[in-house]
Structure formats: C-alpha cells, structure tokens
XYZ file of C-alpha atoms in Angstrom:
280
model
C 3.476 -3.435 56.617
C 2.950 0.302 57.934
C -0.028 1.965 57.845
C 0.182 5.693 58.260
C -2.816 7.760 58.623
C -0.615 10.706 57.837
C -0.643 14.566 57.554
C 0.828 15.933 54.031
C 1.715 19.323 54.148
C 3.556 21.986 51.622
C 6.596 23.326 53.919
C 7.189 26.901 52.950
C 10.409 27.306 54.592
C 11.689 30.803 55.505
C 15.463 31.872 56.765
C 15.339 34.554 59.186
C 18.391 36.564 60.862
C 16.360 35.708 64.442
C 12.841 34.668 65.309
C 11.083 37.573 65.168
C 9.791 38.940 68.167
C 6.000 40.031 68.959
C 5.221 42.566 66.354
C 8.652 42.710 64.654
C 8.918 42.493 60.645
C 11.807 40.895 59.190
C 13.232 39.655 56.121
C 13.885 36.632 54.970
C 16.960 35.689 53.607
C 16.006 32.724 51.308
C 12.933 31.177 51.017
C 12.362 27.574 50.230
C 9.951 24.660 49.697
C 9.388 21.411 50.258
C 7.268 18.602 51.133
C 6.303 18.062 54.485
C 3.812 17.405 57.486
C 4.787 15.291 59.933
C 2.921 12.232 58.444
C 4.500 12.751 54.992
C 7.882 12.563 56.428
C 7.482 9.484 59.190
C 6.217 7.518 55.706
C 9.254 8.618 53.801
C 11.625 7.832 56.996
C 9.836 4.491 57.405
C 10.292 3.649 53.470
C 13.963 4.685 53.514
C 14.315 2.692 56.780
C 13.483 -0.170 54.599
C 9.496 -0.457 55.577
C 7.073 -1.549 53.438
C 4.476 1.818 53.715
C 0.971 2.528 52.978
C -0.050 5.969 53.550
C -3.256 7.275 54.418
C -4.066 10.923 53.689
C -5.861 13.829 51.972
C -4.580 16.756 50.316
C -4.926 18.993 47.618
C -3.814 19.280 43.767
C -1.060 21.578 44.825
C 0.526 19.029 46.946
C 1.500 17.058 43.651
C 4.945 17.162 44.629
C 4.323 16.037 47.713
C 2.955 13.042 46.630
C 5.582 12.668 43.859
C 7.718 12.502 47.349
C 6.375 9.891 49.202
C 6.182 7.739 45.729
C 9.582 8.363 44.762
C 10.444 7.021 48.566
C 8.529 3.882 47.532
C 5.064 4.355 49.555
C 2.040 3.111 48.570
C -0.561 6.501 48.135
C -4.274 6.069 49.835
C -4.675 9.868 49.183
C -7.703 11.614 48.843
C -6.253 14.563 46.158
C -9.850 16.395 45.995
C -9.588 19.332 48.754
C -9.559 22.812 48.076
C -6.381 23.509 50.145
C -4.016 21.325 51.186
C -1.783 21.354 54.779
C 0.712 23.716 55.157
C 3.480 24.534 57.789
C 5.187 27.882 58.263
C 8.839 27.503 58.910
C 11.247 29.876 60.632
C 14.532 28.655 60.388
C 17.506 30.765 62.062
C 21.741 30.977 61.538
C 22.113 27.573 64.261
C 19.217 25.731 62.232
C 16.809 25.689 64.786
C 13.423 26.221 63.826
C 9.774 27.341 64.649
C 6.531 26.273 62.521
C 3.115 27.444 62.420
C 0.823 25.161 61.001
C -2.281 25.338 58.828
C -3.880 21.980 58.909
C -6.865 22.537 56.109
C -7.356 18.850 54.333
C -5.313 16.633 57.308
C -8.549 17.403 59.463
C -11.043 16.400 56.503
C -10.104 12.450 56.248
C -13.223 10.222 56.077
C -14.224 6.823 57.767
C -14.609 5.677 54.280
C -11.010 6.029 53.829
C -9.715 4.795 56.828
C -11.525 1.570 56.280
C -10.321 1.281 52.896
C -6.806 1.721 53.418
C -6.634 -0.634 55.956
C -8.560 -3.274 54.335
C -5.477 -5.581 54.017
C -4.055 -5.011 57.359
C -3.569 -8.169 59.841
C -1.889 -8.950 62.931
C 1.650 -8.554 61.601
C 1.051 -4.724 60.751
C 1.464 -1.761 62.282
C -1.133 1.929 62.127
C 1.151 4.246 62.523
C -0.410 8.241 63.806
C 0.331 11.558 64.417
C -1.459 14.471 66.267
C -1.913 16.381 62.519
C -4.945 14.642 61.306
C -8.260 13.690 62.629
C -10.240 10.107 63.137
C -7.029 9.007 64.933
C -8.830 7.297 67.769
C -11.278 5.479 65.057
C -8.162 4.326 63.148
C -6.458 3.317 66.345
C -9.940 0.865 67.219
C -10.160 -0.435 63.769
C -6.849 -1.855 63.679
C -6.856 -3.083 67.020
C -10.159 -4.715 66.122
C -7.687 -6.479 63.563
C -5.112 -7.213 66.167
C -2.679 -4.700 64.430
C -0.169 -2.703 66.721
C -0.585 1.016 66.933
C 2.184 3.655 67.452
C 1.285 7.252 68.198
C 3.731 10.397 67.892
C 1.952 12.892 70.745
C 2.748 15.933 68.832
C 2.072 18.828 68.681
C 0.786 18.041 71.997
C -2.705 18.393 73.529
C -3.410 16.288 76.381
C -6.739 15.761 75.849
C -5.979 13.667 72.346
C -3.341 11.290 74.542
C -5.833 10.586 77.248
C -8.348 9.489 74.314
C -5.742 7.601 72.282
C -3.522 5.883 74.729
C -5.715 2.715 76.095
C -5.454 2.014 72.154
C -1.632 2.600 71.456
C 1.446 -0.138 71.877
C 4.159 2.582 71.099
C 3.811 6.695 71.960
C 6.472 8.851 71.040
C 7.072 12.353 72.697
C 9.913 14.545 72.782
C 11.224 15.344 76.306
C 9.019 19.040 76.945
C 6.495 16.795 75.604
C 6.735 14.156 78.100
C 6.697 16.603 80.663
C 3.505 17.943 79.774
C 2.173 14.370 79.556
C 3.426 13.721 83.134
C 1.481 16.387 84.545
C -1.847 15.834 82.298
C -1.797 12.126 83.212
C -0.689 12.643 87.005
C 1.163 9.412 86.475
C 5.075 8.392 85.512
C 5.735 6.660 81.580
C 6.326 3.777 83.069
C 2.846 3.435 84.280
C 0.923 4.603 80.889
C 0.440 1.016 79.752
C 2.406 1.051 76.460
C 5.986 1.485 75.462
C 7.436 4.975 75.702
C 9.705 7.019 73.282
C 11.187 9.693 74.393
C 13.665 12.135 72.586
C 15.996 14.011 74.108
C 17.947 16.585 71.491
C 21.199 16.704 72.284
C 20.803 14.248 75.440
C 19.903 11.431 73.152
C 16.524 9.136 73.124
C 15.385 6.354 75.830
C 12.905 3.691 74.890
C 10.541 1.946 77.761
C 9.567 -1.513 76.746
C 7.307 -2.071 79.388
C 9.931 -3.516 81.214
C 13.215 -1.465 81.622
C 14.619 1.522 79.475
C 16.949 1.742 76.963
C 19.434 4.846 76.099
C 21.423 5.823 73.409
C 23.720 9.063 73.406
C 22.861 11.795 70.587
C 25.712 12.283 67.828
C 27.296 15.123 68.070
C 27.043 16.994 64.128
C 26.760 20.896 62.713
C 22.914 21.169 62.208
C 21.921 23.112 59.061
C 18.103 22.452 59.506
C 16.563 20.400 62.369
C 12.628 20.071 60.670
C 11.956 16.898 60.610
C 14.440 15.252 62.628
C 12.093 13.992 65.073
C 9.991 12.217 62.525
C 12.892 10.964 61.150
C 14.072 9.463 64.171
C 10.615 8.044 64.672
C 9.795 6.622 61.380
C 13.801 4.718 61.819
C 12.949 3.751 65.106
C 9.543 2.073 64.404
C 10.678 0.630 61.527
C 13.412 -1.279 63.240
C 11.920 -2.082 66.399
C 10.615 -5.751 66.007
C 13.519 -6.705 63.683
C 16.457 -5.053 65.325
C 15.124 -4.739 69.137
C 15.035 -1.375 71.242
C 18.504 -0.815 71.483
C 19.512 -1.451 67.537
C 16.670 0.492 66.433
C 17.587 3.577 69.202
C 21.156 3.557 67.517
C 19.700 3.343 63.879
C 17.867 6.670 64.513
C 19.932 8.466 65.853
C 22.339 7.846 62.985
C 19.318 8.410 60.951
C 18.307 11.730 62.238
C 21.636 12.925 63.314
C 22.676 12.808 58.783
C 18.936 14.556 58.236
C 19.448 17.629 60.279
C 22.892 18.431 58.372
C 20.736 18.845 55.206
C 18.226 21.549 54.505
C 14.332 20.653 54.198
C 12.558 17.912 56.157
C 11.101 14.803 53.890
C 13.871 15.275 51.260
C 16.989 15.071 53.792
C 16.158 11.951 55.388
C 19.018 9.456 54.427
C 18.319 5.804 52.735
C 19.279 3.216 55.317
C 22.502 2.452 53.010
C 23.985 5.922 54.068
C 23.835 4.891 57.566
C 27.304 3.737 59.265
C-alpha cells in the first residue's frame, strides 16, 4: 500500500505564443483545465502503475473533479473537502510544450495531525508514505510512519533546501530532477551518494539514474514529440516507486520512462498519464 500525503490542485492551464517576459501582456490561445498538484498526479501515476493508493489531502468543494480524478484512477480519498479555497497552479504552456507554473498552495498547507494519523492508521511495515514539497506536516508524516517501520519516499520539489535537510534523516527514497540535484549538492556540501538514502534523479532528455545505496542505475530517455510536459516528472515518479520493490531499479527506471515519455504527448497532467496496459 501507498500512502500519499498529497497536494490537490485545480490546473488552469494557459497556451501562450512565448513566456511572457517581465511586464509583457499576452494572449492566450486556449485555455484549459484540469486536475492537478503534484500529489494528485503521483497518486493517479501510482494507481495506474498498478499500486494500491491511499491519498491524504485537503481541498476545497471546487476541486470535486479533482477528486472524481483520483477515484476514477482507483485511489482511496482521506480528503479533508472543507477549505475555503482549494490549491491551484498557473500553467504557461508554449508551441514546444514546455511549461512554467506558478502555484497557489491555499488548503495543501492547512492538513492537520488529526488527519495524518488517521490516514495512516492501517499502515505497517510493508507500506510506503509517499511526499511532496506542496503540503505541510511532511516531516511529522515522515516520523509517524517510520515509527511504524513504513518506508518513506520524498519528491524534493519545488525545491527549498531547508525542507530536505529536515526531511532526509527520515526518507529511504528522494527524488529530484537534475537542476534540483544541483542545488541539493551545494545546500548539503556533500555528493548523493553520501545522503544516506537512495537517490532519483531525472534527467529530461538525458534520461533518469537511480542510486541504491550501492551503485547507480541508468536508463536513456525516449525520444517522442512533446505536446505538454506537466506532470511528467510525477509521472515518472509515481511509475518508478510503484515498481521499485517488485520489478528492481532497473525495470522500474525503464517502466517510467515509457510511462512518462506516452504522458507528455498528451495535453493536461493527471488525465494523460497512461494505464500500465498501454505501456510496451
């Protein structure tokens, strides 16, 4: 079982000619939205990776169809639906389908202990917590299921060094893009290798490597025509961690990257991560 202690935000998704520049207006050439947050779509990833998924999370009324989302993707809901406004993230996307986002985190930050404690009431030694940087209590999550000899696997993004230095002596797994790991290099002063947990790295077009404690594993990117890239990371993640103890590093790096590299050729984040059955 998975236990995500996971952001849910509404994705208002913009198409711009160019990112606009510092005080530059532009218009937007479609406008979309969708469900999102980088918690919503590791859950849904996870699920479609074949996972069994709890997910732990507040949000508003008007994320409805967020939730309708993560259900239809087969997660189990711990939601707290009674906050005045739920998460949101601003998304430029341009012609090559590369994107910027501007988030508004409102009910991720307003999760209780009550909660936490609840939704991981059934969680033993066999589970995982999974976390991202989007919501808060993530350190108290991370002791309460190593109090219950759970593993705990950490997505470092967005990035602020002073929430890895808190979080790491309690995380198995951290994941990190590769300007990401850079920045955790220098905020650390010390090499992945000598973090003390296994290390995820993604690379874009370079691919992914996995550190097991032990020795790395690679896997080359595949090469496709991206239409959006939102949510590819989290897709990749939510494959990867799903696979990892069944399938070992190197499987699991090959599942995501199949995984992610079929999301990005579909608009929208949550809704264009493929079932594991679409995988080659």
């Amino acid at each position: 079982m998975f236990y995500n202690l996971g952001s849910i935000n509404l994705d208002l998704v913009y198409h711009v000619p160019h990112f606009p520049a510092p005080g530059e207006t532009l218009m937007s050439t479609h406008f979309q939205r969708y469900p999102g947050g980088k918690g919503l779509n590791q859950s849904v990833a996870m699920a479609r990776a074949g996972a069994s998924v709890v997910h732990i999370g507040a949000c508003g009324l008007d994320a409805d169809f967020c939730l309708q989302e993560l259900s239809d993707a087969g997660v189990q809901l711990a939601v707290d639906r009674t906050r005045p406004v739920s998460g949101q993230g601003v998304i430029y996307v341009d012609p090559t389908g590369e994107n910027q986002i501007v988030l508004l985190p409102a009910a991720n930050l307003e999760i209780t202990s009550q909660q936490i404690s609840q939704g991981l009431g059934a969680m033993d030694s066999q589970d995982w917590l999974v976390l991202q940087n989007e919501t808060n209590l993530q350190v108290e999550a991370a002791q309460q299921a190593r109090a219950l000899d759970a593993r705990v696997a950490y997505s470092a993004a967005p990035f602020e060094s002073h929430s890895l230095a808190k979080i790491l002596p309690y995380v198995d797994v951290v994941a990190m893009n590769q300007g990401e790991s850079e920045q955790a290099i220098q905020a650390l002063g010390s090499q992945p290798e000598q973090w003390g947990c296994q290390v995820l790295i993604t690379l874009g077009s370079q691919g992914s490597r996995f550190f097991d404690g032990q020795q790395w594993f690679e896997q080359p990117a595949i090469a496709v025509e991206p239409v959006d890239t939102t949510g590819a990371g989290d897709t990749f993640f939510g494959y990867f961690i799903a696979h990892l103890d069944q399938a070992g590093p190197q499987r699991a790096l090959k599942l995501a990257s199949q995984a992610s590299a079929i999301q990005i050729t579909r608009p929208g984040a949550a809704s264009a991560i493929p079932n594991l059955d679409e995988l080659a």
